Amino acid sequence: MSILNEITWLLPNLAENQQKIAKYIIEKPESVLTLSSSRFAESIGVSQSAIVKFSQKIGMRGFPALKIAISEELGRNERLKSYPHKALHNAISSEDSLSVIAQKLASEKTAAIIETTRRLNFEVFRKVIDIINNAQRVQIIGIWGSGLTAKDLSYKLQKIGIISLVEADLHVQLATAHCLTPKDVQIVLSFSGRRKDMRTAAGMAKAQGATVIAITGSKENPLAKMADYVLESVSDENEWRSSSISSRTAQNTLTDLIFLALMQQRKDIAKPLLLNTSMAINNLDD
């Protein structure tokens, strides 16, 4: 996870002085690079020790290490802007060898899994599982890469006896959302949380009294603010991306966890269903 994204995520839970430091770094990262810890502290009205403690809180050894991390991130972003023709995906360049591409890809996807699970609020997650488990129907919607994750989750839920509705066609998604009831749940997958079509579908579901669960990249985006419950899928795909790669990995981490949690909660129902389905499929080969 990038250092600026990490600071942005921590911001709401920081003490007042720490928030001053965080906001300055987020808004003026280039300026931070020119300041010593004493000058930085003086410019925002905090103590020098507060700067050091803040740096350590976000996993840095001290302020110099924090400046290096910010500098590296800004440099990476600047290179992508200066040489967009060399960018394949995020930090992966067309000049990288296949082995380097593989290492960068593995690192990016691993970070998405780790950061998504680290940021997960398990109290909220348990409520989400209970709501899905007790729902009459579950509509799952998403477009493009998120649509693939939506299909995968829908098929998994069907395997354990949960009636789920998934459809690639946007018009059908909207029509289905309009037919939901207060006993139903809608799960919306959108990494950006800004797509008008996804927000429209969520608005229609809420109008019918259905519970809306958003799986999205931030609690602050428009979709998250509409939803009843938010699960954050954390990915650093905010530079130059060719496709939804680590963002889809983050989504799949959450949807697979939803499936496993529901299997655990419905073990008396789910296990026989899975075994019977497996037997039926095996019999097709006879």
PDB file of C-alpha atoms in Angstrom:
ATOM      1  CA  MET A   1       0.000   0.000   0.000  1.00  0.00           C
ATOM      2  CA  SER A   2       1.382   3.448  -0.898  1.00  0.00           C
ATOM      3  CA  ILE A   3       2.424   5.665   1.984  1.00  0.00           C
ATOM      4  CA  LEU A   4      -0.005   8.446   1.019  1.00  0.00           C
ATOM      5  CA  ASN A   5      -2.907   5.985   0.830  1.00  0.00           C
ATOM      6  CA  GLU A   6      -1.886   4.564   4.203  1.00  0.00           C
ATOM      7  CA  ILE A   7      -1.946   8.033   5.775  1.00  0.00           C
ATOM      8  CA  THR A   8      -5.313   8.812   4.155  1.00  0.00           C
ATOM      9  CA  TRP A   9      -6.769   5.605   5.588  1.00  0.00           C
ATOM     10  CA  LEU A  10      -5.445   6.309   9.099  1.00  0.00           C
ATOM     11  CA  LEU A  11      -6.584   9.960   9.088  1.00  0.00           C
ATOM     12  CA  PRO A  12     -10.085   9.586  10.673  1.00  0.00           C
ATOM     13  CA  ASN A  13      -8.692   7.644  13.651  1.00  0.00           C
ATOM     14  CA  LEU A  14      -5.766   9.941  14.448  1.00  0.00           C
ATOM     15  CA  ALA A  15      -5.499  12.359  17.372  1.00  0.00           C
ATOM     16  CA  GLU A  16      -5.873  16.079  16.622  1.00  0.00           C
ATOM     17  CA  ASN A  17      -2.150  16.872  16.299  1.00  0.00           C
ATOM     18  CA  GLN A  18      -1.561  13.740  14.233  1.00  0.00           C
ATOM     19  CA  GLN A  19      -4.389  14.776  11.914  1.00  0.00           C
ATOM     20  CA  LYS A  20      -2.651  18.119  11.356  1.00  0.00           C
ATOM     21  CA  ILE A  21       0.483  16.272  10.296  1.00  0.00           C
ATOM     22  CA  ALA A  22      -1.405  13.820   8.095  1.00  0.00           C
ATOM     23  CA  LYS A  23      -3.457  16.484   6.308  1.00  0.00           C
ATOM     24  CA  TYR A  24      -0.361  18.530   5.498  1.00  0.00           C
ATOM     25  CA  ILE A  25       1.431  15.490   4.075  1.00  0.00           C
ATOM     26  CA  ILE A  26      -1.592  14.471   1.972  1.00  0.00           C
ATOM     27  CA  GLU A  27      -2.173  17.997   0.644  1.00  0.00           C
ATOM     28  CA  LYS A  28       1.476  19.079   0.187  1.00  0.00           C
ATOM     29  CA  PRO A  29       3.702  15.997  -0.074  1.00  0.00           C
ATOM     30  CA  GLU A  30       6.291  17.832  -2.182  1.00  0.00           C
ATOM     31  CA  SER A  31       6.691  20.532   0.474  1.00  0.00           C
ATOM     32  CA  VAL A  32       7.336  17.942   3.187  1.00  0.00           C
ATOM     33  CA  LEU A  33      10.447  16.783   1.329  1.00  0.00           C
ATOM     34  CA  THR A  34      12.078  20.207   1.767  1.00  0.00           C
ATOM     35  CA  LEU A  35      11.503  20.437   5.528  1.00  0.00           C
ATOM     36  CA  SER A  36      13.420  19.180   8.540  1.00  0.00           C
ATOM     37  CA  SER A  37      11.364  17.674  11.347  1.00  0.00           C
ATOM     38  CA  SER A  38      11.790  20.868  13.418  1.00  0.00           C
ATOM     39  CA  ARG A  39      10.720  23.162  10.546  1.00  0.00           C
ATOM     40  CA  PHE A  40       7.803  20.880   9.717  1.00  0.00           C
ATOM     41  CA  ALA A  41       6.668  20.873  13.356  1.00  0.00           C
ATOM     42  CA  GLU A  42       6.949  24.666  13.566  1.00  0.00           C
ATOM     43  CA  SER A  43       5.005  25.230  10.331  1.00  0.00           C
ATOM     44  CA  ILE A  44       1.937  23.300  11.523  1.00  0.00           C
ATOM     45  CA  GLY A  45       2.108  24.107  15.233  1.00  0.00           C
ATOM     46  CA  VAL A  46       3.051  20.761  16.766  1.00  0.00           C
ATOM     47  CA  SER A  47       6.088  19.504  18.662  1.00  0.00           C
ATOM     48  CA  GLN A  48       9.055  17.895  16.939  1.00  0.00           C
ATOM     49  CA  SER A  49       8.459  14.718  18.952  1.00  0.00           C
ATOM     50  CA  ALA A  50       4.924  14.571  17.490  1.00  0.00           C
ATOM     51  CA  ILE A  51       6.458  14.379  14.002  1.00  0.00           C
ATOM     52  CA  VAL A  52       8.717  11.509  15.060  1.00  0.00           C
ATOM     53  CA  LYS A  53       5.878   9.633  16.785  1.00  0.00           C
ATOM     54  CA  PHE A  54       3.632  10.090  13.742  1.00  0.00           C
ATOM     55  CA  SER A  55       6.335   8.667  11.476  1.00  0.00           C
ATOM     56  CA  GLN A  56       6.667   5.638  13.730  1.00  0.00           C
ATOM     57  CA  LYS A  57       2.892   5.186  13.922  1.00  0.00           C
ATOM     58  CA  ILE A  58       2.714   4.620  10.175  1.00  0.00           C
ATOM     59  CA  GLY A  59       5.543   2.106  10.251  1.00  0.00           C
ATOM     60  CA  MET A  60       8.560   4.325   9.568  1.00  0.00           C
ATOM     61  CA  ARG A  61      11.711   4.427  11.711  1.00  0.00           C
ATOM     62  CA  GLY A  62      11.568   8.195  11.799  1.00  0.00           C
ATOM     63  CA  PHE A  63      10.894  11.344   9.784  1.00  0.00           C
ATOM     64  CA  PRO A  64      13.813  10.850   7.337  1.00  0.00           C
ATOM     65  CA  ALA A  65      12.444   7.394   6.432  1.00  0.00           C
ATOM     66  CA  LEU A  66       8.984   8.908   5.929  1.00  0.00           C
ATOM     67  CA  LYS A  67      10.432  11.521   3.560  1.00  0.00           C
ATOM     68  CA  ILE A  68      12.188   8.797   1.567  1.00  0.00           C
ATOM     69  CA  ALA A  69       8.921   6.834   1.222  1.00  0.00           C
ATOM     70  CA  ILE A  70       7.059   9.949   0.056  1.00  0.00           C
ATOM     71  CA  SER A  71       9.855  10.823  -2.369  1.00  0.00           C
ATOM     72  CA  GLU A  72       9.833   7.327  -3.880  1.00  0.00           C
ATOM     73  CA  GLU A  73       6.072   7.423  -4.364  1.00  0.00           C
ATOM     74  CA  LEU A  74       6.092  10.866  -5.958  1.00  0.00           C
ATOM     75  CA  GLY A  75       8.988   9.834  -8.193  1.00  0.00           C
ATOM     76  CA  ARG A  76       7.146   6.721  -9.331  1.00  0.00           C
ATOM     77  CA  ASN A  77       4.018   8.723 -10.118  1.00  0.00           C
ATOM     78  CA  GLU A  78       6.048  11.324 -12.018  1.00  0.00           C
ATOM     79  CA  ARG A  79       7.772   8.663 -14.135  1.00  0.00           C
ATOM     80  CA  LEU A  80       4.399   7.239 -15.106  1.00  0.00           C
ATOM     81  CA  LYS A  81       3.193  10.691 -16.144  1.00  0.00           C
ATOM     82  CA  SER A  82       6.392  11.456 -18.074  1.00  0.00           C
ATOM     83  CA  TYR A  83       6.616   8.112 -19.879  1.00  0.00           C
ATOM     84  CA  PRO A  84       3.051   6.784 -20.200  1.00  0.00           C
ATOM     85  CA  HIS A  85       4.031   4.818 -23.330  1.00  0.00           C
ATOM     86  CA  LYS A  86       6.322   2.669 -21.156  1.00  0.00           C
ATOM     87  CA  ALA A  87       3.653   1.821 -18.590  1.00  0.00           C
ATOM     88  CA  LEU A  88       1.951  -1.567 -18.798  1.00  0.00           C
ATOM     89  CA  HIS A  89       0.096  -1.563 -15.490  1.00  0.00           C
ATOM     90  CA  ASN A  90       0.643   0.454 -12.316  1.00  0.00           C
ATOM     91  CA  ALA A  91       4.391   0.210 -11.525  1.00  0.00           C
ATOM     92  CA  ILE A  92       4.987  -2.430 -14.207  1.00  0.00           C
ATOM     93  CA  SER A  93       6.898  -1.051 -17.204  1.00  0.00           C
ATOM     94  CA  SER A  94       7.187  -2.320 -20.763  1.00  0.00           C
ATOM     95  CA  GLU A  95      10.959  -2.335 -20.190  1.00  0.00           C
ATOM     96  CA  ASP A  96      10.738  -4.811 -17.286  1.00  0.00           C
ATOM     97  CA  SER A  97      11.847  -8.397 -17.849  1.00  0.00           C
ATOM     98  CA  LEU A  98       9.240 -11.145 -17.456  1.00  0.00           C
ATOM     99  CA  SER A  99      10.767 -12.187 -14.137  1.00  0.00           C
ATOM    100  CA  VAL A 100      10.539  -8.612 -12.829  1.00  0.00           C
ATOM    101  CA  ILE A 101       6.949  -8.320 -14.091  1.00  0.00           C
ATOM    102  CA  ALA A 102       6.105 -11.550 -12.262  1.00  0.00           C
ATOM    103  CA  GLN A 103       7.685 -10.265  -9.046  1.00  0.00           C
ATOM    104  CA  LYS A 104       5.919  -6.899  -9.252  1.00  0.00           C
ATOM    105  CA  LEU A 105       2.590  -8.562 -10.033  1.00  0.00           C
ATOM    106  CA  ALA A 106       2.938 -10.998  -7.132  1.00  0.00           C
ATOM    107  CA  SER A 107       3.864  -8.142  -4.807  1.00  0.00           C
ATOM    108  CA  GLU A 108       0.919  -6.016  -5.940  1.00  0.00           C
ATOM    109  CA  LYS A 109      -1.630  -8.827  -5.580  1.00  0.00           C
ATOM    110  CA  THR A 110      -0.218  -9.969  -2.228  1.00  0.00           C
ATOM    111  CA  ALA A 111      -0.384  -6.409  -0.907  1.00  0.00           C
ATOM    112  CA  ALA A 112      -4.038  -6.172  -1.998  1.00  0.00           C
ATOM    113  CA  ILE A 113      -4.921  -9.331  -0.055  1.00  0.00           C
ATOM    114  CA  ILE A 114      -2.996  -8.319   3.070  1.00  0.00           C
ATOM    115  CA  GLU A 115      -4.234  -4.718   3.175  1.00  0.00           C
ATOM    116  CA  THR A 116      -7.852  -5.688   2.449  1.00  0.00           C
ATOM    117  CA  THR A 117      -7.942  -8.162   5.334  1.00  0.00           C
ATOM    118  CA  ARG A 118      -6.032  -5.764   7.610  1.00  0.00           C
ATOM    119  CA  ARG A 119      -8.555  -3.005   7.033  1.00  0.00           C
ATOM    120  CA  LEU A 120     -11.587  -5.265   7.467  1.00  0.00           C
ATOM    121  CA  ASN A 121     -13.888  -4.326  10.344  1.00  0.00           C
ATOM    122  CA  PHE A 122     -14.925  -7.774  11.565  1.00  0.00           C
ATOM    123  CA  GLU A 123     -17.817  -6.441  13.627  1.00  0.00           C
ATOM    124  CA  VAL A 124     -19.352  -4.982  10.474  1.00  0.00           C
ATOM    125  CA  PHE A 125     -18.395  -8.092   8.506  1.00  0.00           C
ATOM    126  CA  ARG A 126     -20.254 -10.386  10.933  1.00  0.00           C
ATOM    127  CA  LYS A 127     -23.385  -8.238  10.551  1.00  0.00           C
ATOM    128  CA  VAL A 128     -23.058  -8.485   6.774  1.00  0.00           C
ATOM    129  CA  ILE A 129     -22.819 -12.283   6.976  1.00  0.00           C
ATOM    130  CA  ASP A 130     -25.922 -12.485   9.186  1.00  0.00           C
ATOM    131  CA  ILE A 131     -27.866 -10.234   6.822  1.00  0.00           C
ATOM    132  CA  ILE A 132     -26.909 -12.256   3.734  1.00  0.00           C
ATOM    133  CA  ASN A 133     -27.620 -15.529   5.531  1.00  0.00           C
ATOM    134  CA  ASN A 134     -31.143 -14.407   6.443  1.00  0.00           C
ATOM    135  CA  ALA A 135     -31.963 -12.696   3.146  1.00  0.00           C
ATOM    136  CA  GLN A 136     -34.754 -13.946   0.949  1.00  0.00           C
ATOM    137  CA  ARG A 137     -32.770 -13.099  -2.196  1.00  0.00           C
ATOM    138  CA  VAL A 138     -29.352 -11.588  -2.857  1.00  0.00           C
ATOM    139  CA  GLN A 139     -28.785  -9.466  -5.946  1.00  0.00           C
ATOM    140  CA  ILE A 140     -25.105  -9.063  -6.848  1.00  0.00           C
ATOM    141  CA  ILE A 141     -24.130  -6.410  -9.375  1.00  0.00           C
ATOM    142  CA  GLY A 142     -20.933  -5.177 -10.995  1.00  0.00           C
ATOM    143  CA  ILE A 143     -19.630  -4.073 -14.389  1.00  0.00           C
ATOM    144  CA  TRP A 144     -16.537  -5.248 -16.292  1.00  0.00           C
ATOM    145  CA  GLY A 145     -13.960  -6.722 -13.889  1.00  0.00           C
ATOM    146  CA  SER A 146     -16.319  -6.279 -10.954  1.00  0.00           C
ATOM    147  CA  GLY A 147     -18.938  -8.140 -12.970  1.00  0.00           C
ATOM    148  CA  LEU A 148     -16.690 -11.214 -13.075  1.00  0.00           C
ATOM    149  CA  THR A 149     -16.367 -11.113  -9.293  1.00  0.00           C
ATOM    150  CA  ALA A 150     -20.146 -10.687  -8.999  1.00  0.00           C
ATOM    151  CA  LYS A 151     -20.745 -13.819 -11.085  1.00  0.00           C
ATOM    152  CA  ASP A 152     -18.246 -15.831  -9.073  1.00  0.00           C
ATOM    153  CA  LEU A 153     -19.853 -14.855  -5.758  1.00  0.00           C
ATOM    154  CA  SER A 154     -23.339 -15.541  -7.076  1.00  0.00           C
ATOM    155  CA  TYR A 155     -22.409 -19.059  -8.170  1.00  0.00           C
ATOM    156  CA  LYS A 156     -20.770 -19.734  -4.803  1.00  0.00           C
ATOM    157  CA  LEU A 157     -23.858 -18.587  -2.892  1.00  0.00           C
ATOM    158  CA  GLN A 158     -26.126 -20.741  -5.035  1.00  0.00           C
ATOM    159  CA  LYS A 159     -23.981 -23.782  -4.202  1.00  0.00           C
ATOM    160  CA  ILE A 160     -24.784 -23.386  -0.498  1.00  0.00           C
ATOM    161  CA  GLY A 161     -28.497 -22.736  -0.907  1.00  0.00           C
ATOM    162  CA  ILE A 162     -28.681 -18.941  -1.050  1.00  0.00           C
ATOM    163  CA  ILE A 163     -30.866 -17.583  -3.832  1.00  0.00           C
ATOM    164  CA  SER A 164     -28.712 -15.075  -5.708  1.00  0.00           C
ATOM    165  CA  LEU A 165     -29.408 -12.984  -8.778  1.00  0.00           C
ATOM    166  CA  VAL A 166     -26.654 -11.880 -11.143  1.00  0.00           C
ATOM    167  CA  GLU A 167     -26.898 -10.422 -14.636  1.00  0.00           C
ATOM    168  CA  ALA A 168     -24.329  -8.743 -16.884  1.00  0.00           C
ATOM    169  CA  ASP A 169     -26.879  -6.580 -18.698  1.00  0.00           C
ATOM    170  CA  LEU A 170     -27.207  -3.208 -16.969  1.00  0.00           C
ATOM    171  CA  HIS A 171     -30.881  -2.789 -17.875  1.00  0.00           C
ATOM    172  CA  VAL A 172     -31.713  -6.152 -16.322  1.00  0.00           C
ATOM    173  CA  GLN A 173     -29.713  -5.207 -13.213  1.00  0.00           C
ATOM    174  CA  LEU A 174     -31.824  -2.075 -12.821  1.00  0.00           C
ATOM    175  CA  ALA A 175     -35.081  -3.948 -13.442  1.00  0.00           C
ATOM    176  CA  THR A 176     -34.126  -6.541 -10.829  1.00  0.00           C
ATOM    177  CA  ALA A 177     -33.158  -3.849  -8.316  1.00  0.00           C
ATOM    178  CA  HIS A 178     -36.586  -2.287  -8.780  1.00  0.00           C
ATOM    179  CA  CYS A 179     -38.213  -5.612  -7.822  1.00  0.00           C
ATOM    180  CA  LEU A 180     -36.315  -6.122  -4.561  1.00  0.00           C
ATOM    181  CA  THR A 181     -38.091  -6.044  -1.189  1.00  0.00           C
ATOM    182  CA  PRO A 182     -37.109  -5.252   2.419  1.00  0.00           C
ATOM    183  CA  LYS A 183     -36.326  -8.972   2.820  1.00  0.00           C
ATOM    184  CA  ASP A 184     -33.692  -8.824   0.073  1.00  0.00           C
ATOM    185  CA  VAL A 185     -30.052  -7.760  -0.091  1.00  0.00           C
ATOM    186  CA  GLN A 186     -28.134  -6.065  -2.876  1.00  0.00           C
ATOM    187  CA  ILE A 187     -24.330  -6.420  -3.022  1.00  0.00           C
ATOM    188  CA  VAL A 188     -22.705  -3.787  -5.252  1.00  0.00           C
ATOM    189  CA  LEU A 189     -19.123  -4.263  -6.442  1.00  0.00           C
ATOM    190  CA  SER A 190     -17.379  -1.130  -7.699  1.00  0.00           C
ATOM    191  CA  PHE A 191     -13.761  -0.293  -6.925  1.00  0.00           C
ATOM    192  CA  SER A 192     -14.126   3.423  -7.691  1.00  0.00           C
ATOM    193  CA  GLY A 193     -17.617   3.719  -6.218  1.00  0.00           C
ATOM    194  CA  ARG A 194     -18.298   6.514  -8.696  1.00  0.00           C
ATOM    195  CA  ARG A 195     -20.071   4.785 -11.566  1.00  0.00           C
ATOM    196  CA  LYS A 196     -23.498   6.308 -12.114  1.00  0.00           C
ATOM    197  CA  ASP A 197     -25.014   2.965 -13.177  1.00  0.00           C
ATOM    198  CA  MET A 198     -23.981   1.250  -9.929  1.00  0.00           C
ATOM    199  CA  ARG A 199     -25.200   4.171  -7.836  1.00  0.00           C
ATOM    200  CA  THR A 200     -28.502   4.171  -9.712  1.00  0.00           C
ATOM    201  CA  ALA A 201     -29.003   0.459  -9.037  1.00  0.00           C
ATOM    202  CA  ALA A 202     -28.136   0.949  -5.359  1.00  0.00           C
ATOM    203  CA  GLY A 203     -30.569   3.856  -5.113  1.00  0.00           C
ATOM    204  CA  MET A 204     -33.359   1.761  -6.622  1.00  0.00           C
ATOM    205  CA  ALA A 205     -32.673  -1.089  -4.184  1.00  0.00           C
ATOM    206  CA  LYS A 206     -32.750   1.273  -1.211  1.00  0.00           C
ATOM    207  CA  ALA A 207     -36.005   2.775  -2.453  1.00  0.00           C
ATOM    208  CA  GLN A 208     -37.536  -0.715  -2.265  1.00  0.00           C
ATOM    209  CA  GLY A 209     -36.264  -1.163   1.299  1.00  0.00           C
ATOM    210  CA  ALA A 210     -33.529  -3.676   0.458  1.00  0.00           C
ATOM    211  CA  THR A 211     -30.249  -3.668   2.396  1.00  0.00           C
ATOM    212  CA  VAL A 212     -27.358  -2.420   0.253  1.00  0.00           C
ATOM    213  CA  ILE A 213     -23.838  -3.737   0.858  1.00  0.00           C
ATOM    214  CA  ALA A 214     -21.022  -2.012  -1.044  1.00  0.00           C
ATOM    215  CA  ILE A 215     -17.707  -3.711  -1.773  1.00  0.00           C
ATOM    216  CA  THR A 216     -15.653  -0.729  -2.846  1.00  0.00           C
ATOM    217  CA  GLY A 217     -12.282   0.971  -2.594  1.00  0.00           C
ATOM    218  CA  SER A 218     -13.097   3.646  -0.019  1.00  0.00           C
ATOM    219  CA  LYS A 219     -15.671   4.505   2.627  1.00  0.00           C
ATOM    220  CA  GLU A 220     -15.631   8.066   1.327  1.00  0.00           C
ATOM    221  CA  ASN A 221     -16.783   7.532  -2.271  1.00  0.00           C
ATOM    222  CA  PRO A 222     -20.380   8.206  -3.432  1.00  0.00           C
ATOM    223  CA  LEU A 223     -21.446   4.540  -3.488  1.00  0.00           C
ATOM    224  CA  ALA A 224     -20.134   3.912   0.035  1.00  0.00           C
ATOM    225  CA  LYS A 225     -22.075   6.882   1.360  1.00  0.00           C
ATOM    226  CA  MET A 226     -25.293   5.421  -0.086  1.00  0.00           C
ATOM    227  CA  ALA A 227     -24.782   1.901   1.240  1.00  0.00           C
ATOM    228  CA  ASP A 228     -26.008   0.471   4.536  1.00  0.00           C
ATOM    229  CA  TYR A 229     -22.765  -1.470   4.979  1.00  0.00           C
ATOM    230  CA  VAL A 230     -19.332  -1.001   3.389  1.00  0.00           C
ATOM    231  CA  LEU A 231     -16.520  -3.518   2.935  1.00  0.00           C
ATOM    232  CA  GLU A 232     -13.336  -1.864   1.649  1.00  0.00           C
ATOM    233  CA  SER A 233     -11.373  -3.602  -1.099  1.00  0.00           C
ATOM    234  CA  VAL A 234      -7.885  -2.121  -0.822  1.00  0.00           C
ATOM    235  CA  SER A 235      -5.654  -1.845  -3.877  1.00  0.00           C
ATOM    236  CA  ASP A 236      -3.031   0.579  -5.145  1.00  0.00           C
ATOM    237  CA  GLU A 237      -4.491   0.632  -8.657  1.00  0.00           C
ATOM    238  CA  ASN A 238      -4.631   4.396  -8.656  1.00  0.00           C
ATOM    239  CA  GLU A 239      -1.808   5.139 -11.063  1.00  0.00           C
ATOM    240  CA  TRP A 240      -1.803   3.841 -14.674  1.00  0.00           C
ATOM    241  CA  ARG A 241      -3.735   0.604 -14.913  1.00  0.00           C
ATOM    242  CA  SER A 242      -4.373  -1.513 -17.979  1.00  0.00           C
ATOM    243  CA  SER A 243      -7.047  -3.640 -16.313  1.00  0.00           C
ATOM    244  CA  SER A 244      -8.602  -4.393 -12.938  1.00  0.00           C
ATOM    245  CA  ILE A 245      -5.919  -6.734 -11.600  1.00  0.00           C
ATOM    246  CA  SER A 246      -5.098  -6.100  -7.947  1.00  0.00           C
ATOM    247  CA  SER A 247      -8.460  -4.367  -7.429  1.00  0.00           C
ATOM    248  CA  ARG A 248     -10.193  -7.572  -8.509  1.00  0.00           C
ATOM    249  CA  THR A 249      -7.847  -9.551  -6.246  1.00  0.00           C
ATOM    250  CA  ALA A 250      -8.976  -7.358  -3.339  1.00  0.00           C
ATOM    251  CA  GLN A 251     -12.631  -7.892  -4.256  1.00  0.00           C
ATOM    252  CA  ASN A 252     -12.145 -11.651  -4.546  1.00  0.00           C
ATOM    253  CA  THR A 253     -10.521 -11.700  -1.118  1.00  0.00           C
ATOM    254  CA  LEU A 254     -13.708 -10.268   0.381  1.00  0.00           C
ATOM    255  CA  THR A 255     -16.147 -12.345  -1.671  1.00  0.00           C
ATOM    256  CA  ASP A 256     -14.264 -15.567  -0.918  1.00  0.00           C
ATOM    257  CA  LEU A 257     -14.268 -14.657   2.768  1.00  0.00           C
ATOM    258  CA  ILE A 258     -18.030 -14.018   2.571  1.00  0.00           C
ATOM    259  CA  PHE A 259     -18.485 -17.474   1.026  1.00  0.00           C
ATOM    260  CA  LEU A 260     -16.356 -19.222   3.662  1.00  0.00           C
ATOM    261  CA  ALA A 261     -18.049 -17.372   6.533  1.00  0.00           C
ATOM    262  CA  LEU A 262     -21.477 -18.338   5.180  1.00  0.00           C
ATOM    263  CA  MET A 263     -20.354 -21.942   4.753  1.00  0.00           C
ATOM    264  CA  GLN A 264     -19.251 -21.947   8.380  1.00  0.00           C
ATOM    265  CA  GLN A 265     -22.550 -20.446   9.522  1.00  0.00           C
ATOM    266  CA  ARG A 266     -24.661 -22.760   7.347  1.00  0.00           C
ATOM    267  CA  LYS A 267     -22.540 -25.911   7.698  1.00  0.00           C
ATOM    268  CA  ASP A 268     -25.538 -28.186   8.356  1.00  0.00           C
ATOM    269  CA  ILE A 269     -27.142 -27.015   5.105  1.00  0.00           C
ATOM    270  CA  ALA A 270     -24.118 -26.173   2.982  1.00  0.00           C
ATOM    271  CA  LYS A 271     -22.105 -29.378   3.312  1.00  0.00           C
ATOM    272  CA  PRO A 272     -24.912 -31.734   2.133  1.00  0.00           C
ATOM    273  CA  LEU A 273     -25.712 -29.386  -0.760  1.00  0.00           C
ATOM    274  CA  LEU A 274     -22.086 -29.303  -1.884  1.00  0.00           C
ATOM    275  CA  LEU A 275     -21.757 -33.087  -1.609  1.00  0.00           C
ATOM    276  CA  ASN A 276     -24.998 -33.732  -3.513  1.00  0.00           C
ATOM    277  CA  THR A 277     -23.972 -31.316  -6.262  1.00  0.00           C
ATOM    278  CA  SER A 278     -20.561 -32.964  -6.523  1.00  0.00           C
ATOM    279  CA  MET A 279     -22.147 -36.416  -6.779  1.00  0.00           C
ATOM    280  CA  ALA A 280     -24.577 -35.251  -9.455  1.00  0.00           C
ATOM    281  CA  ILE A 281     -21.733 -33.768 -11.517  1.00  0.00           C
ATOM    282  CA  ASN A 282     -19.634 -36.918 -11.136  1.00  0.00           C
ATOM    283  CA  ASN A 283     -22.574 -39.028 -12.323  1.00  0.00           C
ATOM    284  CA  LEU A 284     -22.625 -37.075 -15.586  1.00  0.00           C
ATOM    285  CA  ASP A 285     -19.421 -38.864 -16.565  1.00  0.00           C
ATOM    286  CA  ASP A 286     -21.023 -42.322 -16.275  1.00  0.00           C
TER     287      ASP A 286
END
